[in-house]
């Protein structure tokens, strides 16, 4: 029989495979008819009258563009994509030819945004995209490829007379004062030509079809890559409120003051987007669905907890440890009883504190109780946790989460512990194949991990205090617990899998 580790790896790979650019585009995009061809996108038909143009921005867009050009063939007139610096070389090195454009491609590639920060190259690409969009007519069709990760930094055209440096400085000041990513995005959008629906407005009257790979919890169209083709749900007032909240309203550059005072106070009306179709092609939810399908094929009773898990890694690790305890009680035929009730109460309280959007934990626990007593269980979840950095170590949120779950399971091991009769494996990995500044995508852990590490003289809690999960996993059992997949060319946040079977 396959080990739990092999199962977990296979589920993770299956989930990532389903949101890789080429399979994702080939499932969703078809060109049909010769006389008056139509572009079919997930069942919606768009007539290709004369010219088909393509623009795109973000980390996964190169692979998306390569697949799109193959599908569109001669119908594609011209394209411009803005992708992260060095990505063509990385994909070449990784032998991922299918993610690269063919030698005589009609799509121009501009690389920029070093370290995911807007720069002169990214600006050059954004301006080229802006000029292409502005020149379109009612007979044109603009296909927009958007990959959330890196998409925002690759579209940094500030509204004149604001300079890129001024906008960046303001964003950095906000970040240093503790502004949340949502707040930063609202300010960036308000000061941008292309974000917050700007690109769609410039392309009018052409038909705009956006194909989107989401890396944001809940897939909000106006937040992914700062929503260049979606009506913004925010106004200048929201931007001013954020600047007031962080005490920045009175030392803004003159150019920013000018733009803010002359911006329309209300966002554009929804009918001004009637020429736009925004279609989500890939998301964490889709990846989890595929993992669930595969888990059931392997004989597991598979449940998806949520595609929107967020919060500090320590709290999320506690949530997962308590879920594991609860499943193990079920295996020990102790599903009813004081321990089970206490765990359920703790879980509900923790879920309320984490505020995971759309999670109905009551309903989930009900489904868990309804599982047969002997069937192995697979719990899947996705989203993006946060790490409070205290140390100077090396790691990423997935490796730290796995290590914290390992520690939690270790602390719960005792003579009366329900997990003694279960075989347990936990996996957390980033779907882009990278976790923090390391070559690992994440890590695996099991209940015996911490005890074995202590025998090898490794103090897990000291590694965690220093945010040094990667060093721990590298030193422990020769890195056997690291999840290493290499670059995947996609990104829909993180995926976690809990696999449990009776011993």
Tab-separated table of C-alpha atoms in Angstrom:
chain	number	residue	atom	x	y	z
A	1	UNK	CA	0.000	0.000	0.000
A	2	UNK	CA	1.127	3.546	-0.682
A	3	UNK	CA	2.306	5.583	2.263
A	4	UNK	CA	0.311	8.594	3.463
A	5	UNK	CA	3.198	10.726	2.270
A	6	UNK	CA	2.902	9.372	-1.289
A	7	UNK	CA	-0.831	9.989	-1.194
A	8	UNK	CA	-0.396	13.560	0.053
A	9	UNK	CA	2.204	14.313	-2.608
A	10	UNK	CA	-0.016	12.903	-5.321
A	11	UNK	CA	-2.994	15.031	-4.128
A	12	UNK	CA	-0.836	18.164	-4.018
A	13	UNK	CA	0.525	17.542	-7.520
A	14	UNK	CA	-2.963	16.848	-8.872
A	15	UNK	CA	-4.312	20.062	-7.353
A	16	UNK	CA	-1.463	22.134	-8.805
A	17	UNK	CA	-1.681	20.354	-12.173
A	18	UNK	CA	-5.288	21.394	-12.652
A	19	UNK	CA	-4.414	25.111	-12.363
A	20	UNK	CA	-1.269	25.042	-14.494
A	21	UNK	CA	-1.547	27.523	-17.375
A	22	UNK	CA	-1.688	25.187	-20.393
A	23	UNK	CA	-4.293	22.640	-19.173
A	24	UNK	CA	-6.326	25.460	-17.635
A	25	UNK	CA	-6.465	27.486	-20.864
A	26	UNK	CA	-7.060	24.481	-23.090
A	27	UNK	CA	-10.075	23.504	-20.966
A	28	UNK	CA	-11.543	26.995	-21.074
A	29	UNK	CA	-10.613	28.511	-24.429
A	30	UNK	CA	-11.669	27.300	-27.890
A	31	UNK	CA	-11.725	28.925	-31.309
A	32	UNK	CA	-14.390	27.645	-33.680
A	33	UNK	CA	-15.849	28.315	-37.122
A	34	UNK	CA	-14.066	29.495	-40.242
A	35	UNK	CA	-16.449	31.962	-41.964
A	36	UNK	CA	-17.126	34.144	-38.931
A	37	UNK	CA	-15.016	32.609	-36.170
A	38	UNK	CA	-16.020	32.740	-32.518
A	39	UNK	CA	-13.947	32.590	-29.410
A	40	UNK	CA	-15.595	30.278	-26.885
A	41	UNK	CA	-14.624	30.933	-23.277
A	42	UNK	CA	-16.174	28.529	-20.777
A	43	UNK	CA	-19.246	28.260	-22.980
A	44	UNK	CA	-19.616	32.010	-23.661
A	45	UNK	CA	-19.223	32.957	-27.340
A	46	UNK	CA	-17.449	36.118	-28.555
A	47	UNK	CA	-17.419	36.910	-32.291
A	48	UNK	CA	-13.937	37.518	-33.681
A	49	UNK	CA	-14.838	40.285	-36.167
A	50	UNK	CA	-11.487	41.474	-37.247
A	51	UNK	CA	-8.637	41.715	-34.847
A	52	UNK	CA	-7.800	39.762	-31.763
A	53	UNK	CA	-5.279	41.370	-29.406
A	54	UNK	CA	-3.764	40.022	-26.215
A	55	UNK	CA	-2.239	41.667	-23.154
A	56	UNK	CA	-1.261	40.160	-19.826
A	57	UNK	CA	0.636	40.680	-16.584
A	58	UNK	CA	1.682	38.534	-13.646
A	59	UNK	CA	3.830	35.598	-12.686
A	60	UNK	CA	1.915	32.833	-14.501
A	61	UNK	CA	1.095	34.874	-17.616
A	62	UNK	CA	3.984	33.663	-19.772
A	63	UNK	CA	2.656	30.081	-19.673
A	64	UNK	CA	-0.904	31.342	-20.174
A	65	UNK	CA	0.157	33.405	-23.211
A	66	UNK	CA	2.048	30.481	-24.768
A	67	UNK	CA	-1.069	28.287	-24.487
A	68	UNK	CA	-3.361	31.085	-25.718
A	69	UNK	CA	-1.236	31.759	-28.796
A	70	UNK	CA	-1.332	28.068	-29.682
A	71	UNK	CA	-5.152	28.094	-29.474
A	72	UNK	CA	-5.661	31.426	-31.286
A	73	UNK	CA	-3.166	30.793	-34.082
A	74	UNK	CA	-3.440	33.162	-37.058
A	75	UNK	CA	-6.318	35.096	-35.499
A	76	UNK	CA	-3.982	36.770	-33.032
A	77	UNK	CA	-2.862	40.145	-34.404
A	78	UNK	CA	-0.505	41.275	-31.666
A	79	UNK	CA	0.170	40.883	-27.945
A	80	UNK	CA	2.159	42.441	-25.105
A	81	UNK	CA	2.766	40.770	-21.767
A	82	UNK	CA	4.502	42.093	-18.683
A	83	UNK	CA	6.141	39.335	-16.629
A	84	UNK	CA	8.556	39.157	-13.655
A	85	UNK	CA	12.238	39.768	-14.287
A	86	UNK	CA	14.197	36.608	-15.112
A	87	UNK	CA	11.173	34.344	-15.521
A	88	UNK	CA	12.018	33.253	-19.104
A	89	UNK	CA	15.481	32.205	-18.007
A	90	UNK	CA	14.149	30.339	-14.930
A	91	UNK	CA	11.624	28.399	-17.019
A	92	UNK	CA	14.277	27.650	-19.643
A	93	UNK	CA	16.608	26.347	-16.927
A	94	UNK	CA	13.811	24.235	-15.424
A	95	UNK	CA	13.214	22.695	-18.872
A	96	UNK	CA	9.642	24.020	-18.997
A	97	UNK	CA	9.584	24.776	-22.742
A	98	UNK	CA	5.788	24.550	-22.857
A	99	UNK	CA	5.617	27.710	-20.742
A	100	UNK	CA	7.718	29.728	-23.210
A	101	UNK	CA	6.602	31.495	-26.390
A	102	UNK	CA	7.640	30.078	-29.768
A	103	UNK	CA	10.504	31.854	-31.616
A	104	UNK	CA	8.285	33.817	-34.067
A	105	UNK	CA	5.602	34.734	-31.548
A	106	UNK	CA	3.394	37.783	-32.166
A	107	UNK	CA	3.513	38.461	-28.440
A	108	UNK	CA	6.109	40.899	-27.130
A	109	UNK	CA	7.468	40.011	-23.665
A	110	UNK	CA	8.615	42.729	-21.266
A	111	UNK	CA	10.281	41.652	-18.025
A	112	UNK	CA	10.245	43.926	-14.990
A	113	UNK	CA	9.267	44.382	-11.335
A	114	UNK	CA	12.455	42.995	-9.791
A	115	UNK	CA	11.700	41.493	-6.330
A	116	UNK	CA	8.005	42.107	-7.036
A	117	UNK	CA	8.477	45.888	-6.803
A	118	UNK	CA	7.339	48.246	-9.576
A	119	UNK	CA	10.288	49.649	-11.543
A	120	UNK	CA	11.123	51.474	-14.793
A	121	UNK	CA	10.857	48.257	-16.860
A	122	UNK	CA	7.441	47.393	-15.420
A	123	UNK	CA	6.353	50.961	-16.163
A	124	UNK	CA	7.572	50.624	-19.767
A	125	UNK	CA	5.457	47.478	-20.163
A	126	UNK	CA	2.424	49.097	-18.533
A	127	UNK	CA	2.664	52.086	-20.889
A	128	UNK	CA	2.919	49.767	-23.940
A	129	UNK	CA	-0.223	47.920	-22.767
A	130	UNK	CA	-1.966	51.258	-22.189
A	131	UNK	CA	-1.131	52.444	-25.733
A	132	UNK	CA	-2.357	49.196	-27.293
A	133	UNK	CA	-5.661	49.374	-25.365
A	134	UNK	CA	-6.242	53.024	-26.277
A	135	UNK	CA	-5.958	52.287	-30.007
A	136	UNK	CA	-8.687	49.622	-30.163
A	137	UNK	CA	-12.003	49.945	-32.031
A	138	UNK	CA	-15.471	48.393	-31.717
A	139	UNK	CA	-14.405	45.608	-34.123
A	140	UNK	CA	-11.512	44.494	-31.927
A	141	UNK	CA	-11.432	41.848	-29.228
A	142	UNK	CA	-8.936	42.256	-26.370
A	143	UNK	CA	-8.009	39.124	-24.450
A	144	UNK	CA	-6.523	40.047	-21.060
A	145	UNK	CA	-4.533	37.421	-19.134
A	146	UNK	CA	-4.256	38.195	-15.431
A	147	UNK	CA	-2.274	36.271	-12.862
A	148	UNK	CA	-2.818	37.682	-9.412
A	149	UNK	CA	0.669	37.021	-8.107
A	150	UNK	CA	2.898	39.878	-9.241
A	151	UNK	CA	0.140	41.288	-11.452
A	152	UNK	CA	-0.180	44.501	-9.490
A	153	UNK	CA	3.552	45.310	-9.433
A	154	UNK	CA	3.709	44.725	-13.194
A	155	UNK	CA	1.065	47.338	-14.023
A	156	UNK	CA	2.395	50.433	-12.303
A	157	UNK	CA	1.315	53.366	-14.506
A	158	UNK	CA	0.578	56.230	-12.081
A	159	UNK	CA	-1.860	58.955	-13.125
A	160	UNK	CA	0.218	61.930	-14.369
A	161	UNK	CA	1.800	64.040	-12.936
A	162	UNK	CA	2.511	61.416	-10.206
A	163	UNK	CA	5.927	59.810	-10.668
A	164	UNK	CA	6.472	56.110	-10.038
A	165	UNK	CA	8.971	56.950	-7.250
A	166	UNK	CA	6.379	59.105	-5.471
A	167	UNK	CA	3.722	56.406	-5.615
A	168	UNK	CA	6.222	53.816	-4.377
A	169	UNK	CA	7.411	55.994	-1.522
A	170	UNK	CA	3.819	56.515	-0.399
A	171	UNK	CA	3.100	52.758	-0.558
A	172	UNK	CA	6.253	52.018	1.485
A	173	UNK	CA	5.284	54.594	4.121
A	174	UNK	CA	1.827	53.046	4.423
A	175	UNK	CA	3.298	49.559	4.716
A	176	UNK	CA	5.770	50.647	7.388
A	177	UNK	CA	2.878	52.061	9.434
A	178	UNK	CA	1.108	48.707	9.366
A	179	UNK	CA	-1.394	49.168	6.522
A	180	UNK	CA	-3.001	45.900	5.408
A	181	UNK	CA	-2.492	44.662	1.834
A	182	UNK	CA	-6.146	45.512	1.010
A	183	UNK	CA	-5.525	49.098	2.129
A	184	UNK	CA	-2.315	49.360	0.090
A	185	UNK	CA	-4.173	48.107	-2.974
A	186	UNK	CA	-6.977	50.675	-2.589
A	187	UNK	CA	-4.426	53.506	-2.493
A	188	UNK	CA	-2.445	52.074	-5.434
A	189	UNK	CA	-5.607	51.655	-7.504
A	190	UNK	CA	-6.773	55.206	-6.877
A	191	UNK	CA	-3.455	56.600	-8.149
A	192	UNK	CA	-3.199	54.297	-11.201
A	193	UNK	CA	-4.179	54.672	-14.844
A	194	UNK	CA	-4.798	50.948	-15.473
A	195	UNK	CA	-5.867	49.528	-12.108
A	196	UNK	CA	-9.361	49.666	-10.663
A	197	UNK	CA	-11.010	49.128	-14.058
A	198	UNK	CA	-8.761	51.605	-15.874
A	199	UNK	CA	-7.571	49.145	-18.520
A	200	UNK	CA	-11.157	48.128	-19.409
A	201	UNK	CA	-12.202	51.772	-19.701
A	202	UNK	CA	-9.263	52.595	-22.006
A	203	UNK	CA	-10.031	49.606	-24.273
A	204	UNK	CA	-13.667	50.695	-24.804
A	205	UNK	CA	-15.434	50.224	-27.303
A	206	UNK	CA	-13.534	46.955	-27.954
A	207	UNK	CA	-14.907	43.766	-26.412
A	208	UNK	CA	-12.698	42.860	-23.409
A	209	UNK	CA	-12.433	39.262	-22.173
A	210	UNK	CA	-10.300	38.721	-19.056
A	211	UNK	CA	-9.031	35.288	-18.093
A	212	UNK	CA	-7.990	35.359	-14.458
A	213	UNK	CA	-5.848	33.148	-12.241
A	214	UNK	CA	-6.800	34.147	-8.694
A	215	UNK	CA	-4.351	34.289	-5.796
A	216	UNK	CA	-6.713	36.133	-3.443
A	217	UNK	CA	-9.049	34.642	-0.849
A	218	UNK	CA	-12.631	34.667	-2.146
A	219	UNK	CA	-11.545	35.600	-5.726
A	220	UNK	CA	-12.748	39.259	-5.600
A	221	UNK	CA	-12.378	40.574	-9.168
A	222	UNK	CA	-11.575	44.129	-8.136
A	223	UNK	CA	-8.741	43.007	-5.814
A	224	UNK	CA	-6.896	40.401	-7.954
A	225	UNK	CA	-3.915	42.290	-9.487
A	226	UNK	CA	-5.787	45.452	-8.392
A	227	UNK	CA	-8.688	44.774	-10.776
A	228	UNK	CA	-7.624	46.351	-14.103
A	229	UNK	CA	-10.755	45.094	-15.885
A	230	UNK	CA	-13.254	45.134	-13.004
A	231	UNK	CA	-15.412	47.966	-11.699
A	232	UNK	CA	-13.732	49.231	-8.527
A	233	UNK	CA	-15.798	48.944	-5.380
A	234	UNK	CA	-13.749	51.759	-3.848
A	235	UNK	CA	-13.829	55.513	-4.269
A	236	UNK	CA	-11.413	58.380	-3.697
A	237	UNK	CA	-13.074	58.775	-0.263
A	238	UNK	CA	-11.808	55.320	0.727
A	239	UNK	CA	-8.285	56.296	-0.304
A	240	UNK	CA	-8.448	59.540	1.678
A	241	UNK	CA	-9.741	57.661	4.735
A	242	UNK	CA	-6.775	55.280	4.620
A	243	UNK	CA	-4.286	58.146	4.255
A	244	UNK	CA	-5.966	59.882	7.229
A	245	UNK	CA	-5.932	56.686	9.320
A	246	UNK	CA	-2.144	56.373	8.923
A	247	UNK	CA	-1.529	60.083	9.390
A	248	UNK	CA	-0.238	60.689	5.873
A	249	UNK	CA	-2.813	63.127	4.529
A	250	UNK	CA	-0.740	66.191	5.349
A	251	UNK	CA	2.599	65.229	3.886
A	252	UNK	CA	1.634	63.986	0.445
A	253	UNK	CA	3.601	64.915	-2.686
A	254	UNK	CA	1.958	67.814	-4.591
A	255	UNK	CA	1.256	65.509	-7.574
A	256	UNK	CA	-0.726	63.062	-5.392
A	257	UNK	CA	-2.722	65.944	-3.880
A	258	UNK	CA	-3.533	67.181	-7.391
A	259	UNK	CA	-4.748	63.787	-8.604
A	260	UNK	CA	-6.820	63.142	-5.482
A	261	UNK	CA	-8.516	66.525	-5.605
A	262	UNK	CA	-9.434	66.156	-9.293
A	263	UNK	CA	-10.523	62.475	-9.211
A	264	UNK	CA	-14.243	61.688	-9.629
A	265	UNK	CA	-15.745	61.072	-6.184
A	266	UNK	CA	-17.856	58.095	-7.278
A	267	UNK	CA	-16.564	54.938	-8.964
A	268	UNK	CA	-17.633	54.382	-12.616
A	269	UNK	CA	-21.161	53.011	-13.003
A	270	UNK	CA	-21.420	49.237	-13.635
A	271	UNK	CA	-23.014	49.790	-17.081
A	272	UNK	CA	-19.740	51.341	-18.268
A	273	UNK	CA	-18.368	47.768	-18.033
A	274	UNK	CA	-20.959	46.170	-20.333
A	275	UNK	CA	-18.178	45.493	-22.883
A	276	UNK	CA	-16.200	43.412	-20.356
A	277	UNK	CA	-16.374	39.737	-19.372
A	278	UNK	CA	-14.247	38.694	-16.396
A	279	UNK	CA	-13.779	34.936	-16.141
A	280	UNK	CA	-11.949	33.154	-13.312
A	281	UNK	CA	-10.044	30.271	-14.875
A	282	UNK	CA	-8.065	29.052	-11.906
A	283	UNK	CA	-8.442	29.422	-8.148
A	284	UNK	CA	-7.688	27.682	-4.879
A	285	UNK	CA	-11.261	26.300	-4.861
A	286	UNK	CA	-10.727	24.577	-8.242
A	287	UNK	CA	-7.405	23.111	-7.087
A	288	UNK	CA	-8.986	21.762	-3.865
A	289	UNK	CA	-11.885	20.229	-5.828
A	290	UNK	CA	-9.391	18.283	-7.937
A	291	UNK	CA	-7.505	17.122	-4.804
A	292	UNK	CA	-10.811	15.984	-3.262
A	293	UNK	CA	-11.702	14.007	-6.400
A	294	UNK	CA	-8.314	12.293	-6.332
A	295	UNK	CA	-8.511	11.576	-2.576
A	296	UNK	CA	-11.851	9.854	-3.063
A	297	UNK	CA	-10.277	7.836	-5.871
A	298	UNK	CA	-7.628	6.691	-3.361
A	299	UNK	CA	-10.354	5.502	-0.980
A	300	UNK	CA	-10.514	8.425	1.441
A	301	UNK	CA	-13.604	10.081	2.834
A	302	UNK	CA	-12.552	13.547	1.659
A	303	UNK	CA	-13.837	16.864	2.998
A	304	UNK	CA	-12.853	20.404	2.008
A	305	UNK	CA	-12.660	22.630	5.093
A	306	UNK	CA	-12.230	25.973	3.299
A	307	UNK	CA	-10.394	27.655	0.417
A	308	UNK	CA	-10.077	30.812	2.511
A	309	UNK	CA	-7.975	29.803	5.516
A	310	UNK	CA	-6.201	32.880	6.792
A	311	UNK	CA	-4.699	34.119	10.030
A	312	UNK	CA	-1.496	33.780	12.003
A	313	UNK	CA	0.248	30.385	11.504
A	314	UNK	CA	0.243	29.552	15.216
A	315	UNK	CA	-3.556	29.847	15.453
A	316	UNK	CA	-4.125	27.974	12.200
A	317	UNK	CA	-1.796	25.173	13.400
A	318	UNK	CA	-3.879	24.867	16.600
A	319	UNK	CA	-7.056	24.605	14.508
A	320	UNK	CA	-5.562	21.768	12.427
A	321	UNK	CA	-4.226	19.922	15.514
A	322	UNK	CA	-7.660	20.001	17.156
A	323	UNK	CA	-9.342	18.770	13.962
A	324	UNK	CA	-6.850	15.880	13.859
A	325	UNK	CA	-7.625	15.019	17.512
A	326	UNK	CA	-11.336	15.024	16.732
A	327	UNK	CA	-10.966	12.651	13.760
A	328	UNK	CA	-8.811	10.315	15.867
A	329	UNK	CA	-11.506	10.228	18.559
A	330	UNK	CA	-13.867	9.035	15.844
A	331	UNK	CA	-11.466	6.206	14.991
A	332	UNK	CA	-11.306	5.266	18.682
A	333	UNK	CA	-15.148	5.149	18.737
A	334	UNK	CA	-15.146	8.111	21.150
A	335	UNK	CA	-17.051	10.450	18.858
A	336	UNK	CA	-19.606	11.108	21.611
A	337	UNK	CA	-18.285	12.163	24.986
A	338	UNK	CA	-16.760	14.948	27.077
A	339	UNK	CA	-13.434	15.060	25.202
A	340	UNK	CA	-15.157	15.290	21.828
A	341	UNK	CA	-17.516	18.037	23.090
A	342	UNK	CA	-14.607	20.018	24.513
A	343	UNK	CA	-12.630	19.792	21.260
A	344	UNK	CA	-15.677	20.887	19.253
A	345	UNK	CA	-16.182	23.903	21.566
A	346	UNK	CA	-12.503	24.887	21.270
A	347	UNK	CA	-12.635	24.539	17.493
A	348	UNK	CA	-15.722	26.736	17.172
A	349	UNK	CA	-14.123	29.414	19.348
A	350	UNK	CA	-10.869	29.300	17.367
A	351	UNK	CA	-12.703	29.478	14.027
A	352	UNK	CA	-14.612	32.528	15.274
A	353	UNK	CA	-11.309	34.221	16.220
A	354	UNK	CA	-9.699	33.401	12.845
A	355	UNK	CA	-12.742	34.775	10.961
A	356	UNK	CA	-12.281	32.466	7.983
A	357	UNK	CA	-14.707	33.806	5.354
A	358	UNK	CA	-17.573	31.468	4.477
A	359	UNK	CA	-16.506	28.694	6.886
A	360	UNK	CA	-19.477	26.912	8.461
A	361	UNK	CA	-17.589	24.852	11.028
A	362	UNK	CA	-20.774	23.467	12.613
A	363	UNK	CA	-21.756	21.969	9.280
A	364	UNK	CA	-18.213	20.677	8.728
A	365	UNK	CA	-18.112	18.965	12.151
A	366	UNK	CA	-21.528	17.454	11.377
A	367	UNK	CA	-20.115	15.986	8.130
A	368	UNK	CA	-17.110	14.688	10.073
A	369	UNK	CA	-19.383	12.921	12.570
A	370	UNK	CA	-21.284	11.317	9.712
A	371	UNK	CA	-18.203	9.494	8.345
A	372	UNK	CA	-17.987	5.718	8.617
A	373	UNK	CA	-15.809	4.500	11.520
A	374	UNK	CA	-13.048	2.763	9.547
A	375	UNK	CA	-12.624	4.688	6.323
A	376	UNK	CA	-9.439	6.784	6.089
A	377	UNK	CA	-10.120	10.529	6.235
A	378	UNK	CA	-8.643	13.340	4.137
A	379	UNK	CA	-9.274	16.961	5.119
A	380	UNK	CA	-8.251	19.547	2.523
A	381	UNK	CA	-7.927	23.298	2.934
A	382	UNK	CA	-6.372	26.258	1.192
A	383	UNK	CA	-5.740	29.975	1.558
A	384	UNK	CA	-2.862	32.005	2.886
A	385	UNK	CA	-1.608	32.264	6.453
A	386	UNK	CA	0.587	35.014	7.878
A	387	UNK	CA	3.776	34.766	9.928
A	388	UNK	CA	4.757	37.319	12.561
A	389	UNK	CA	8.509	37.587	12.006
A	390	UNK	CA	10.469	37.597	15.246
A	391	UNK	CA	13.659	35.845	14.269
A	392	UNK	CA	16.252	36.039	11.526
A	393	UNK	CA	15.901	32.463	10.280
A	394	UNK	CA	14.983	31.125	6.877
A	395	UNK	CA	11.648	29.571	6.018
A	396	UNK	CA	8.193	30.278	4.710
A	397	UNK	CA	4.648	30.191	6.017
A	398	UNK	CA	4.022	26.615	4.818
A	399	UNK	CA	7.137	25.135	6.411
A	400	UNK	CA	6.433	27.029	9.624
A	401	UNK	CA	2.813	25.835	9.640
A	402	UNK	CA	3.883	22.202	9.172
A	403	UNK	CA	6.439	22.484	11.963
A	404	UNK	CA	3.900	24.103	14.304
A	405	UNK	CA	1.373	21.342	13.574
A	406	UNK	CA	4.130	18.792	14.339
A	407	UNK	CA	4.814	20.506	17.667
A	408	UNK	CA	1.096	20.656	18.518
A	409	UNK	CA	0.654	16.945	17.806
A	410	UNK	CA	3.735	16.154	19.894
A	411	UNK	CA	2.353	18.103	22.870
A	412	UNK	CA	-0.984	16.293	22.565
A	413	UNK	CA	0.643	12.847	22.689
A	414	UNK	CA	-0.033	11.154	25.981
A	415	UNK	CA	-1.282	7.869	27.392
A	416	UNK	CA	-4.912	8.976	26.967
A	417	UNK	CA	-4.358	10.670	23.610
A	418	UNK	CA	-6.733	9.543	20.862
A	419	UNK	CA	-4.072	9.972	18.175
A	420	UNK	CA	-2.154	6.910	19.382
A	421	UNK	CA	-4.341	4.628	17.274
A	422	UNK	CA	-4.020	6.675	14.109
A	423	UNK	CA	-1.492	7.159	11.379
A	424	UNK	CA	-1.406	10.896	10.633
A	425	UNK	CA	0.253	13.062	8.000
A	426	UNK	CA	-0.009	16.819	7.506
A	427	UNK	CA	1.206	18.646	4.380
A	428	UNK	CA	1.276	22.364	3.603
A	429	UNK	CA	2.611	23.726	0.319
A	430	UNK	CA	2.619	26.812	-1.900
A	431	UNK	CA	1.108	26.090	-5.314
A	432	UNK	CA	3.799	28.184	-7.046
A	433	UNK	CA	6.431	25.730	-5.830
A	434	UNK	CA	8.165	28.236	-3.574
A	435	UNK	CA	7.741	28.942	0.126
A	436	UNK	CA	9.494	32.097	1.267
A	437	UNK	CA	13.085	32.539	0.079
A	438	UNK	CA	13.743	28.769	-0.210
A	439	UNK	CA	13.626	26.146	-2.944
A	440	UNK	CA	10.999	24.194	-0.966
A	441	UNK	CA	7.270	24.571	-1.642
A	442	UNK	CA	6.428	23.552	1.930
A	443	UNK	CA	6.792	20.575	4.255
A	444	UNK	CA	5.278	17.364	5.650
A	445	UNK	CA	4.935	16.478	9.322
A	446	UNK	CA	3.658	13.619	11.447
A	447	UNK	CA	3.160	13.187	15.223
A	448	UNK	CA	6.543	11.502	15.801
A	449	UNK	CA	8.505	14.333	14.143
A	450	UNK	CA	9.313	16.393	17.256
A	451	UNK	CA	10.244	13.405	19.438
A	452	UNK	CA	12.615	12.149	16.713
A	453	UNK	CA	14.089	15.634	16.305
A	454	UNK	CA	14.744	15.854	20.068
A	455	UNK	CA	16.626	12.551	19.890
A	456	UNK	CA	18.787	14.090	17.158
A	457	UNK	CA	19.427	17.067	19.435
A	458	UNK	CA	17.231	19.506	17.480
A	459	UNK	CA	15.105	21.875	19.565
A	460	UNK	CA	11.996	22.573	17.473
A	461	UNK	CA	10.782	25.439	19.661
A	462	UNK	CA	14.107	27.266	19.290
A	463	UNK	CA	13.881	26.968	15.491
A	464	UNK	CA	10.317	28.323	15.573
A	465	UNK	CA	11.293	31.259	17.795
A	466	UNK	CA	13.854	32.197	15.141
A	467	UNK	CA	11.399	31.624	12.222
A	468	UNK	CA	13.933	29.091	11.001
A	469	UNK	CA	11.719	26.219	9.828
A	470	UNK	CA	13.689	25.666	6.607
A	471	UNK	CA	16.975	25.144	8.477
A	472	UNK	CA	15.201	22.698	10.803
A	473	UNK	CA	13.751	20.640	7.945
A	474	UNK	CA	17.073	20.704	6.043
A	475	UNK	CA	18.963	19.353	9.072
A	476	UNK	CA	16.307	16.832	10.144
A	477	UNK	CA	16.504	13.408	8.456
A	478	UNK	CA	18.364	14.863	5.476
A	479	UNK	CA	15.548	17.165	4.372
A	480	UNK	CA	13.192	14.201	3.842
A	481	UNK	CA	10.222	16.217	5.172
A	482	UNK	CA	10.635	19.132	2.754
A	483	UNK	CA	8.157	19.376	-0.105
A	484	UNK	CA	10.231	20.210	-3.193
A	485	UNK	CA	8.372	20.480	-6.501
A	486	UNK	CA	10.349	23.059	-8.474
A	487	UNK	CA	8.643	26.031	-10.166
A	488	UNK	CA	5.078	25.211	-11.203
A	489	UNK	CA	4.329	28.253	-13.400
A	490	UNK	CA	1.067	28.895	-11.553
A	491	UNK	CA	-0.139	30.289	-8.237
A	492	UNK	CA	-3.429	29.917	-6.370
A	493	UNK	CA	-2.069	30.446	-2.820
A	494	UNK	CA	-1.417	27.457	-0.519
A	495	UNK	CA	-2.876	23.984	-0.065
A	496	UNK	CA	-3.005	21.910	3.123
A	497	UNK	CA	-3.886	18.222	3.398
A	498	UNK	CA	-4.514	16.175	6.552
A	499	UNK	CA	-4.498	12.399	5.976
A	500	UNK	CA	-5.557	10.051	8.781
A	501	UNK	CA	-6.089	6.304	8.822
A	502	UNK	CA	-6.572	3.786	11.617
A	503	UNK	CA	-3.444	1.824	12.523
